[in-house]
XYZ file of C-alpha atoms in Angstrom:
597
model
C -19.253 48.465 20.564
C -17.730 50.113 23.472
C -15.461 46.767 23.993
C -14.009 47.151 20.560
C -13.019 50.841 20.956
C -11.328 49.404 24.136
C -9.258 46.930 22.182
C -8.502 49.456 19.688
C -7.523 52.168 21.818
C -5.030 48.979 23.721
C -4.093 48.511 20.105
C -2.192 51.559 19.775
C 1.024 52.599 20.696
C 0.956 53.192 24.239
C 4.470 54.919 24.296
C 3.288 57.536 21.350
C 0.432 59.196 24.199
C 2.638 58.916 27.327
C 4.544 61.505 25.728
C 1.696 63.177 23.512
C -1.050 62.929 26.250
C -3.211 65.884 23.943
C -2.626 62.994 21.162
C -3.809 60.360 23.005
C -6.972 61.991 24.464
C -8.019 63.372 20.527
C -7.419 59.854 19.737
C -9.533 58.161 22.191
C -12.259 61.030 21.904
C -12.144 60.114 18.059
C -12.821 56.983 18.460
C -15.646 57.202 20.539
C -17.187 58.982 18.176
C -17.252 55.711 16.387
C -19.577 54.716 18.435
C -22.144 55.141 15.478
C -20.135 53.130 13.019
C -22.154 50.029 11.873
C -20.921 46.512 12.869
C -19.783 45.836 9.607
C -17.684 49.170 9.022
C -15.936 48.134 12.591
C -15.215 44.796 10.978
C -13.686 46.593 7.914
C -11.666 48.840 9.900
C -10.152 46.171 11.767
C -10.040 44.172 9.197
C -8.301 46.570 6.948
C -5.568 47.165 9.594
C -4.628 43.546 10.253
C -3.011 43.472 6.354
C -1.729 47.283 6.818
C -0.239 47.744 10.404
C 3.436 46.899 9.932
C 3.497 45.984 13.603
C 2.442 42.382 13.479
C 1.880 41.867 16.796
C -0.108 44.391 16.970
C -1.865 43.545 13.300
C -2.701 40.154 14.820
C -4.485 42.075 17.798
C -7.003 43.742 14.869
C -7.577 40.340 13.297
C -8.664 38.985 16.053
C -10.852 42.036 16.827
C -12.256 41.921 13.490
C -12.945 37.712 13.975
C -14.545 38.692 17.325
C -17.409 41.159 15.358
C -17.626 38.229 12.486
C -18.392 35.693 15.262
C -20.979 38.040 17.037
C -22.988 39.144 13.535
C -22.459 35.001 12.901
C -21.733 36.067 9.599
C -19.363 33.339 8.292
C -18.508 34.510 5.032
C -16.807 37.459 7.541
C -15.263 34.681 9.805
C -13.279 33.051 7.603
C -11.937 35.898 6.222
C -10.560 36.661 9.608
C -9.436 33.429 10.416
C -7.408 33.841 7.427
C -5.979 37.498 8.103
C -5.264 35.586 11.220
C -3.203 32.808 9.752
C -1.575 35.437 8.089
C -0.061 37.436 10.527
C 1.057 34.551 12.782
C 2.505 33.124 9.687
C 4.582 36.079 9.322
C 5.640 36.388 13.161
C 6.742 33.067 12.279
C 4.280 30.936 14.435
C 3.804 28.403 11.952
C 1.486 25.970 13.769
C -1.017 28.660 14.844
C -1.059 29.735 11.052
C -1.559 26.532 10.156
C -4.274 25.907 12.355
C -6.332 29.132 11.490
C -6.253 28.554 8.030
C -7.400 24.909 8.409
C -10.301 26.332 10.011
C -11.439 28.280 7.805
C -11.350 25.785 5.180
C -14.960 23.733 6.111
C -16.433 27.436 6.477
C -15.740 28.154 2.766
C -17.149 25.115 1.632
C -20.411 25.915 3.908
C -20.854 28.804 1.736
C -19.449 27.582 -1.251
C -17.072 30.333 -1.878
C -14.877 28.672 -4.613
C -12.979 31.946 -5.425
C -11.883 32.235 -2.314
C -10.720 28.285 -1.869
C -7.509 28.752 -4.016
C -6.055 31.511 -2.488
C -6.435 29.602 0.739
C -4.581 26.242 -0.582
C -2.144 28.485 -1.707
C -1.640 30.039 1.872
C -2.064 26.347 3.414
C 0.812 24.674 1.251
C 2.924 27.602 1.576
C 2.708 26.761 5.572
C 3.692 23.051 5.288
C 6.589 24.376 2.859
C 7.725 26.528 5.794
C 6.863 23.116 8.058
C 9.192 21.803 5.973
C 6.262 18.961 4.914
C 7.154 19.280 0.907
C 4.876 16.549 -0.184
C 1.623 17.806 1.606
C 2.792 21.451 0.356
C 3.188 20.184 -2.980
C -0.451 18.736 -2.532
C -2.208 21.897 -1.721
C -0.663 23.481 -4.516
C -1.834 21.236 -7.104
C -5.491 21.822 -5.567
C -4.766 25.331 -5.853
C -3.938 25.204 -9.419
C -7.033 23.427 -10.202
C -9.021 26.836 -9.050
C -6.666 29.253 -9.468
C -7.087 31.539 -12.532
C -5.024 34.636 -12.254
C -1.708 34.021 -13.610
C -0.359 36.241 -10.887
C -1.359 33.908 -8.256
C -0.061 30.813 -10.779
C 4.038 31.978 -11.195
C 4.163 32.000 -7.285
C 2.635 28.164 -7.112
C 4.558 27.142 -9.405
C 8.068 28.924 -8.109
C 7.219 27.421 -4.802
C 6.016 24.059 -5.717
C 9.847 24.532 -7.643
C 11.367 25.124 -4.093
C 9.970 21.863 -2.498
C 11.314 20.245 -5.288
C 14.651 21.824 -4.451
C 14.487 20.851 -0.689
C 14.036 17.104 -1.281
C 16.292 17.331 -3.631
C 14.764 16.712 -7.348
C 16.003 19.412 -9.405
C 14.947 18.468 -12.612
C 11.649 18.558 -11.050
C 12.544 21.737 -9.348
C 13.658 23.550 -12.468
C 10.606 22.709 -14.553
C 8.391 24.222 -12.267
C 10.731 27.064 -12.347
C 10.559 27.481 -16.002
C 6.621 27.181 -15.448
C 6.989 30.075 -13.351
C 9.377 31.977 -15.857
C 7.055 31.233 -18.926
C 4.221 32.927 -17.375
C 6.435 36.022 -15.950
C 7.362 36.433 -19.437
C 4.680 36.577 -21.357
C 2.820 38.440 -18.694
C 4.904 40.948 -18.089
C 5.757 40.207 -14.443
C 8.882 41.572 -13.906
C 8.981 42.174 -10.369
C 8.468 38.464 -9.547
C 12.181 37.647 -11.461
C 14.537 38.424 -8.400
C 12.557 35.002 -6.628
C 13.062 33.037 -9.986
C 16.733 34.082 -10.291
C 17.176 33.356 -6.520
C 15.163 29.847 -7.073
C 17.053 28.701 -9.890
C 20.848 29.844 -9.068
C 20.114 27.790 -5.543
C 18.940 25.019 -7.528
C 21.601 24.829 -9.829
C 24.309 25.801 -7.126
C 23.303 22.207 -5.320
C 23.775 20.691 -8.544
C 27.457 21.844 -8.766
C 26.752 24.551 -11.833
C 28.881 27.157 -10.320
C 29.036 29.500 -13.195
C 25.329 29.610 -13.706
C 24.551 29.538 -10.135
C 26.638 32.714 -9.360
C 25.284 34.539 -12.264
C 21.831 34.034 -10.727
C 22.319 34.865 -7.203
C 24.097 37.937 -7.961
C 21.044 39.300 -9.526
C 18.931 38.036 -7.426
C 20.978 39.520 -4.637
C 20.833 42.728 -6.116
C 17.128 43.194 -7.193
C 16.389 42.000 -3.245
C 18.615 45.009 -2.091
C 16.895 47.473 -4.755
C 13.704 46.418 -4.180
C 14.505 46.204 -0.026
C 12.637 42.477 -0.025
C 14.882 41.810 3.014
C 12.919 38.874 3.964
C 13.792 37.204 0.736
C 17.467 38.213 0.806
C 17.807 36.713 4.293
C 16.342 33.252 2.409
C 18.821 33.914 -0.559
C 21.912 33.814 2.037
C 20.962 31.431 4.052
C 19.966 28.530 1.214
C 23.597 30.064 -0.460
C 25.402 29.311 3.187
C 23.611 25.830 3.189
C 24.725 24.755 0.514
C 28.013 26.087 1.347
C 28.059 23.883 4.557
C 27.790 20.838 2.775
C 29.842 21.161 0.278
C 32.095 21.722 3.041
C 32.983 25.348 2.308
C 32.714 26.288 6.161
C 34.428 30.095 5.650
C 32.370 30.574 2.806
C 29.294 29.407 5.125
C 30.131 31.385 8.180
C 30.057 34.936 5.724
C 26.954 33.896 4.051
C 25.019 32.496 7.204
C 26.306 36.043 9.015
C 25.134 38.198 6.549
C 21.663 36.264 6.741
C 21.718 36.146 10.483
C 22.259 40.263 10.606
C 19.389 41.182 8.201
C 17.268 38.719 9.866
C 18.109 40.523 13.347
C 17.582 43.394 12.345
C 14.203 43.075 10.726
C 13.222 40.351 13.734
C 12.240 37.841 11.184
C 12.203 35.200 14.572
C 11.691 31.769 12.590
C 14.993 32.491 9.810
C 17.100 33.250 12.873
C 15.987 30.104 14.313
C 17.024 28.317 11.442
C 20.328 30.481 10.964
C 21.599 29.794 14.633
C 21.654 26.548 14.101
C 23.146 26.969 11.328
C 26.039 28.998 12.496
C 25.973 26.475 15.677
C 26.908 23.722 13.118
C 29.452 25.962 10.833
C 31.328 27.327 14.063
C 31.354 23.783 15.835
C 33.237 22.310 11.848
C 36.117 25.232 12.408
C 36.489 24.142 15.662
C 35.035 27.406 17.012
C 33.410 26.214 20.224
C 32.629 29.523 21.961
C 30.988 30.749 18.751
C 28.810 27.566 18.279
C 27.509 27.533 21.920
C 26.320 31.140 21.351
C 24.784 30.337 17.946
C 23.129 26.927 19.553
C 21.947 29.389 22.640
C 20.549 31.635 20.086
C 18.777 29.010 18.139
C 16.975 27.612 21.574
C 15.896 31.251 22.532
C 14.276 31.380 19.200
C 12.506 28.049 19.284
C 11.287 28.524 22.802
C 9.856 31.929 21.589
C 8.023 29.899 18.393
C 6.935 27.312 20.471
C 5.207 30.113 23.429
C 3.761 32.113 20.907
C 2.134 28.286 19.587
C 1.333 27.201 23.146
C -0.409 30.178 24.276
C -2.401 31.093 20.686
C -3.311 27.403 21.211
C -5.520 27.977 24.020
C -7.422 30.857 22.397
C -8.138 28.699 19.155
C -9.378 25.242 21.023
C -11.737 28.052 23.163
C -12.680 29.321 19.415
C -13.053 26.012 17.892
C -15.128 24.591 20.996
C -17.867 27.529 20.999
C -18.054 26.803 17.087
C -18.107 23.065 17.759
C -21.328 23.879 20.652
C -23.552 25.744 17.751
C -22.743 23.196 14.972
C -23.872 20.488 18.114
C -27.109 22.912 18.844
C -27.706 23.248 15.180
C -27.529 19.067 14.516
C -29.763 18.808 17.850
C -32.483 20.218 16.789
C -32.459 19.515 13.068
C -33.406 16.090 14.662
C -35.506 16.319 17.455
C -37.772 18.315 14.793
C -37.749 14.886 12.210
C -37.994 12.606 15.456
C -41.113 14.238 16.060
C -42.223 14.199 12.430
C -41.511 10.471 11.974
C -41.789 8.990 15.932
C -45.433 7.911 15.314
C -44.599 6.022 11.676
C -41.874 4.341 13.392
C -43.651 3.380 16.443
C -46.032 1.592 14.152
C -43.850 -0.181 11.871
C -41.848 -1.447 14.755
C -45.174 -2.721 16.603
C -45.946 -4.455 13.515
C -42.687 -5.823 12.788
C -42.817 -7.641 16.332
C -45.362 -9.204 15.207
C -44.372 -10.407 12.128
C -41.409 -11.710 13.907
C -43.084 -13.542 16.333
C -44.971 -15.396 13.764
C -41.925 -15.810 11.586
C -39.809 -17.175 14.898
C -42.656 -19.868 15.660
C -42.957 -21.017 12.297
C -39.357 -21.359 11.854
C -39.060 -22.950 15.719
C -41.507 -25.549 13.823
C -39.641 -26.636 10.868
C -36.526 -26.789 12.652
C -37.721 -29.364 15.117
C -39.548 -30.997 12.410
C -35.651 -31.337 10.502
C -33.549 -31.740 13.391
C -36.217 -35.095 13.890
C -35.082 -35.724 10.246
C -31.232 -35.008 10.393
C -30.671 -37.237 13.672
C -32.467 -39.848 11.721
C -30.579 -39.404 8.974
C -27.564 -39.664 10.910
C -28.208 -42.309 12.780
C -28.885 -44.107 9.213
C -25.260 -42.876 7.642
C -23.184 -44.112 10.907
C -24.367 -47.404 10.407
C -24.011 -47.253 6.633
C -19.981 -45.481 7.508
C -19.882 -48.488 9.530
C -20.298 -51.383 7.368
C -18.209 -49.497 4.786
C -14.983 -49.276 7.418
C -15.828 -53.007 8.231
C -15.718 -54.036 4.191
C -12.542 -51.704 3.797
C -10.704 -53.830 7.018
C -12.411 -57.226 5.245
C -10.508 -56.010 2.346
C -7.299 -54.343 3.539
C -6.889 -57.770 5.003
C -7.416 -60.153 1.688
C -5.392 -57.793 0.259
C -2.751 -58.544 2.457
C -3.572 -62.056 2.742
C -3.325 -62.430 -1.067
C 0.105 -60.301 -1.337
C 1.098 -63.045 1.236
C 0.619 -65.317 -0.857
C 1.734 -63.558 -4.255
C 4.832 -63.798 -2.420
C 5.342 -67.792 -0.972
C 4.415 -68.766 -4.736
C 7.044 -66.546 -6.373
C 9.482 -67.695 -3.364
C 8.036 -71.234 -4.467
C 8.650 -70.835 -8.095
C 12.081 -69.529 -7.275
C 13.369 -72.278 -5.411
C 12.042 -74.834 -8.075
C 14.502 -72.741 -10.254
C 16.927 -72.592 -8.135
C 16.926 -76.837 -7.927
C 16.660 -77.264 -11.627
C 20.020 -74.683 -11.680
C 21.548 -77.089 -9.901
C 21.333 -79.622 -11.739
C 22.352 -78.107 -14.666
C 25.913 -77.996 -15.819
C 26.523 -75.937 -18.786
C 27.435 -72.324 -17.084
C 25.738 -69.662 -19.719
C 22.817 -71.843 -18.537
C 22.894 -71.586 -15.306
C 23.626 -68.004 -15.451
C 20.415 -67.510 -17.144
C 18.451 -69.552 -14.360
C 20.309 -66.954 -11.648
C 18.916 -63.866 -13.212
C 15.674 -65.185 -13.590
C 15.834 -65.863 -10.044
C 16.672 -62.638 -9.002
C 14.400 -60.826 -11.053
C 11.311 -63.505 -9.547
C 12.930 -62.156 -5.848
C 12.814 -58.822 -6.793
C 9.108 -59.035 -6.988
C 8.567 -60.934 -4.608
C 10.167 -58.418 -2.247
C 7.174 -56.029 -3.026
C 4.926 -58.485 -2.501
C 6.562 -59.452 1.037
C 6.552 -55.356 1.907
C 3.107 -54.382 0.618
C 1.495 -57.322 3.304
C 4.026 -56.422 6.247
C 3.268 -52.125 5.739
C 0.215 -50.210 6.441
C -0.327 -49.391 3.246
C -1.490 -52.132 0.337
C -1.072 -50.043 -2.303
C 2.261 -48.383 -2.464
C 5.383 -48.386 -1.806
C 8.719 -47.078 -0.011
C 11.334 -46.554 -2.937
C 14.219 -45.927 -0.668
C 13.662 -49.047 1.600
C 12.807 -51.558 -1.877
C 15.777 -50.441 -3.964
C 18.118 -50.693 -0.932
C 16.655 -54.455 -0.403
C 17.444 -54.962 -4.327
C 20.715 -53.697 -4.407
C 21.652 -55.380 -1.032
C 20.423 -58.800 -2.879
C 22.784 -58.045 -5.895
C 25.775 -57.675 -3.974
C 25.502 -60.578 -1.712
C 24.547 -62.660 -4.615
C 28.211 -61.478 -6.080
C 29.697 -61.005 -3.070
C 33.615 -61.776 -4.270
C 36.051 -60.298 -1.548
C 38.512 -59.500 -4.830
C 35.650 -57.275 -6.345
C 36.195 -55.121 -3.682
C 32.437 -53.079 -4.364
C 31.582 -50.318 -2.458
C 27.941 -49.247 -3.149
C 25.817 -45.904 -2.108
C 21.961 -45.516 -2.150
C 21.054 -41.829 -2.505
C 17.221 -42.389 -2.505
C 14.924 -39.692 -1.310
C 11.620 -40.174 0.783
C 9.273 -41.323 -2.314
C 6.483 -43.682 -2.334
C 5.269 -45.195 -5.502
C 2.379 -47.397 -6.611
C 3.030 -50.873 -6.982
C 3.274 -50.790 -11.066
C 5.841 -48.462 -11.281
C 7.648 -50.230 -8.346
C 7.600 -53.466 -10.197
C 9.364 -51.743 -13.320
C 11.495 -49.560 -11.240
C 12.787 -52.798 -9.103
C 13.322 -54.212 -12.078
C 15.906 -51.774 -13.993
C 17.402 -51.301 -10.657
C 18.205 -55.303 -11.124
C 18.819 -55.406 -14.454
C 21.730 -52.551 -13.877
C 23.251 -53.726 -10.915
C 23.796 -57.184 -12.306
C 25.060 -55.840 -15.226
C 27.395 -53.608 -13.346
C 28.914 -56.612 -11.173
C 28.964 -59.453 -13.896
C 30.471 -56.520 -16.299
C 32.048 -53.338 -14.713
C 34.010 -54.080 -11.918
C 37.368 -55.636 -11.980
C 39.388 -57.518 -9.415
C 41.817 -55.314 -7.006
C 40.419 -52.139 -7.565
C 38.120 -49.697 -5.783
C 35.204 -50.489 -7.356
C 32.129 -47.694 -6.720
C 28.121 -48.096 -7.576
C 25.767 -45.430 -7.043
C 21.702 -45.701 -7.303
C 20.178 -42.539 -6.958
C 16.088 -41.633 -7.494
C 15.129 -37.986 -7.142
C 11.959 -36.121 -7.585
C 13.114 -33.075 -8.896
C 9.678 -31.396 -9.635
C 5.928 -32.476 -8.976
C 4.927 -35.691 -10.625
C 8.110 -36.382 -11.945
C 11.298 -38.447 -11.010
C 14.790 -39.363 -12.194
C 16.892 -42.702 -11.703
C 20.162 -42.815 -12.188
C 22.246 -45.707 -11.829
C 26.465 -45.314 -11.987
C 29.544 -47.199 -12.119
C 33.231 -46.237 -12.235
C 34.186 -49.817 -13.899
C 34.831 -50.111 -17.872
C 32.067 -47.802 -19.450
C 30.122 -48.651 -22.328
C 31.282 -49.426 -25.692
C 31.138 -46.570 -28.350
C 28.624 -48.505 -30.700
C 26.538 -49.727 -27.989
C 22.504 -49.409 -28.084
C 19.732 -50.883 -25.685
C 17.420 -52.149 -28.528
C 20.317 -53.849 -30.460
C 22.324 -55.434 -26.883
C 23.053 -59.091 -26.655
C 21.388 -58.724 -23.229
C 18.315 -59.544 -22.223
C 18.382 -57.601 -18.614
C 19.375 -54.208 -20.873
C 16.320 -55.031 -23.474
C 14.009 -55.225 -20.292
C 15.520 -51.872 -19.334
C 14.471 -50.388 -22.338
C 10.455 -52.011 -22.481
C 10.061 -51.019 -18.893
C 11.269 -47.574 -19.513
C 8.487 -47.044 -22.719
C 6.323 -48.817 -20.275
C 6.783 -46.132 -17.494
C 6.840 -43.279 -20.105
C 9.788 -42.037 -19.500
C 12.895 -41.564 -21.834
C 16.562 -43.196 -20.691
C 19.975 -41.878 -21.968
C 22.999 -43.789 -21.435
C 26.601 -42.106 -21.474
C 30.295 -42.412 -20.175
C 31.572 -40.403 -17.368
C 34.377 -42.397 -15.364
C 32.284 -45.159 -16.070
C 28.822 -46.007 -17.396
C 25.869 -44.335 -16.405
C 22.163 -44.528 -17.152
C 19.390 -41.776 -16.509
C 15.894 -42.587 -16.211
C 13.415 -39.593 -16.285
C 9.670 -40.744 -15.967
């Protein structure tokens, strides 16, 4: 008891009984008459002074007294009502991260007693922190737990106004002036008048960032002048200094400098330390844009003094709060220690059985499975030693196979080259040209498949083949088989890497023959620069596109591939139905035909 009279008496203003020394010994001999008070009334009176003291240095001192009693009664409804008086006088010193802190903590000692009336009026003081932190979104957070517990509309039109401001800060007005309205709904029907000179200040700040000057004057001026009537000096020094903000960046520096002043000298005066951090810098900033360097180093000077004075005050409340939090962190540990030791000792015996008999169990269920796993790894290598030599004669067929295969293309091929010299012979012996002509294709077309059969035997592969290398092979055929140095035929293969199987080959060899001979016996014309283009694409999965152009003659206007004279061009059209695909002839500096399969 005696140490809490001792803080009190420290409390007091020292000054006061140096010169009133009668004073000072009454007041000392009147409080150690306390010395019968109750625990609980010295937790009141202290209590009771850290919201009433004006001094908040000093009001801080009685919180913490009145914390000190609440920790030694460990009555925690009592703590966390200190931790919160605490949180609020640091919060108005302007030690934000202390307040912060002490209101944090006294969050998990609410829910241990479930007081839910208290929780809202908490989240309110929480978010209203991180606003100050300048941490909108987690402010904005708090306050829509608050609202979810908060009843009194009195508490409500400051949530909402605030929640407003955040709004403001990051710069979504139309967010900022619903909640605003929110706010002014409630003040009007409930007759809160004295709350209007923040909802005049909130919305003529908003709307002055949003360029309405008329409105935004209007506002302010009222604003300004309920603040003055009502001396809320703290608020006025906010009203100037978000005015002179928004001044700065509209780039109204004179108009910045007088409104940043003005809140810089009723911040001063009232020693409201974290605005005249902010202000400094502000008037660093302004004074540096007019090009008023001795004026911004003072300002910048100013504004260091003031956060070094923020950040002490944080640094050495730190230390007392981590010695706080650890001796509550040791009784939680004490509590948790022996809330088990007493249901080790309750259930030690149960689980010493079950665990002896689980052994067991396990030991039996180990050997039995050691068992049938030696019993089916006997199986599996027998298995496997029966599947290699099955795998074995398989790869031997496949080779025996791969190889007739081969040998059989091999000989696909001599009896096509076979049956194309015979035709070739009998050409030559006959005179009449349009028959011999007739022979020649035939020939090709037999030498066109025989090519596949000649690179399906010499490749890796039996079963399909390389496009690009074939229809090169074809085409080369077709021009030496012209070859007239008057033609003058310059050809190009655009072919990209595609394999096909050997029926599609066939029919694609094919058209590629049919064209190109059709192209050189038709198109081209001596002495001039005769082009050819073959070109096969795969533009998307599983489907392909050959197109085959010349830059001779064209086509005739009438002309159809079920009704030509040709033979070659009716082949065209069977192998195209035959592939599935649909061809489409047209002009274009020459004929061309599309194949798309």
């Amino acid at each position: 008891m005696w140490a809490f009279i001792l803080k009190y008496i420290l409390a007091l203003d020292l000054t006061m009984m140096k010169r009133i020394p009668v004073l000072f010994l009454l007041t000392s001999l009147s409080f150690i008459s306390l010395g019968d008070n109750t625990p609980q009334e010295d937790f009141k009176t202290n209590y009771d002074s850290a919201y009433a003291v004006t001094n908040k240095e000093k009001a801080l001192q009685f919180a913490f007294m009145a914390l000190d009693i609440a920790q030694s009664l460990n009555n925690d409804s009592l703590q966390a009502s200190a931790l919160v008086a605490i949180s609020y006088n640091y919060q108005y010193l302007g030690n934000l991260s202390n307040a912060l802190d002490y209101a944090l903590r006294a969050v998990p000692i609410f829910e241990k007693i479930n007081d839910i009336s208290n929780f809202g009026s908490l989240y309110f003081r929480i978010a209203t922190i991180y606003s100050k932190l300048k941490n909108f979104n987690l402010s904005n957070q708090y306050y829509n737990k608050a609202i979810g517990l908060v009843k009194k509309k009195e508490i409500l039109m400051p949530i909402y106004s605030n929640m407003g401001e955040n709004y403001r800060h990051i710069q979504k007005y139309d967010s900022a002036l619903y909640y605003y309205q929110q706010a002014e709904d409630i003040s009007a029907n409930e007759s809160f008048f004295t709350y209007n000179s923040y909802l005049f200040a909130n919305r003529g700040l908003a709307y002055a960032a949003m360029g309405e000057k008329a409105l935004a004057d209007s506002l302010l001026a009222r604003a300004i002048q309920l603040f003055t009537a009502e001396k809320d000096l703290r608020a006025l020094t906010q009203t100037y200094f978000g005015m002179a903000k928004i001044a700065y960046r509209n780039n109204n520096f004179s108009g910045a400098f007088r409104l940043a002043t003005l809140a810089f000298e009723t911040a001063d005066t009232n020693h409201f330390v974290l605005e005249l951090k902010d202000i400094s810098q502000l008037l660093s900033q302004i004074s540096e844009e007019q090009q008023n360097f001795t004026d911004a180093y003072r300002y910048l000077k100013s504004y260091n003094q003031y956060r070094e004075k923020v950040s002490g005050d944080s640094v050495l409340s730190k230390i007392s709060e981590m010695r706080a939090e650890f001796e509550i962190s040791q009784k939680e540990q004490e509590v948790i220690y022996f809330k088990k030791i007493s249901r080790a000792r309750t259930i030690v015996a149960l689980v010493t059985g079950i665990a002896g008999l689980l052994v067991v169990l396990l030991a039996l269920f180990l050997y039995k499975l050691t068992q049938r796993l030696r019993s089916a790894n006997q199986l599996l290598g027998e298995y496997n030693e029966e599947l290699n030599q099955k795998n074995h004669i398989i790869h031997q067929a496949l080779l025996d196979k791969e190889v007739l295969i081969k040998e059989i293309h091999h000989r696909v091929k001599n009896n096509l080259q076979i049956i194309s010299s015979i035709i070739n012979l009998q050409s030559m012996r006959i005179k009449d040209k349009a028959t011999q002509e007739i022979f020649e294709e035939m020939q090709r077309r037999i030498l066109a498949i025989s090519s596949i059969h000649q690179k399906l035997y010499q490749s890796d592969s039996v079963t399909s083949i390389n496009m690009k290398d074939y229809l090169s092979e074809v085409v080369d055929s077709i021009h030496i088989a012209f070859n007239n140095p008057q033609l003058n035929v310059k050809y190009e293969i655009m072919i990209q890497q595609i394999v096909m199987d050997i029926d599609s080959a066939v029919s694609m060899g094919l058209m590629v023959n049919e064209l190109a001979t059709n192209a050189y016996k038709y198109a081209f014309k001596p002495a001039q620069n005769n082009q050819f283009l073959v070109k096969l694409e795969n533009p998307e999965p599983e489907k392909y596109q050959l197109t085959v152009k010349d830059n001779g003659l064209g086509l005739p206007t009438d002309f159809s591939l079920t009704k030509a004279n040709s033979l070659g061009l009716r082949m065209v059209s069977l192998l195209t139905r035959q592939l599935k695909g649909n061809i489409r002839f047209y002009n274009q500096d020459g004929a061309v035909f599309e194949v798309v399969f």
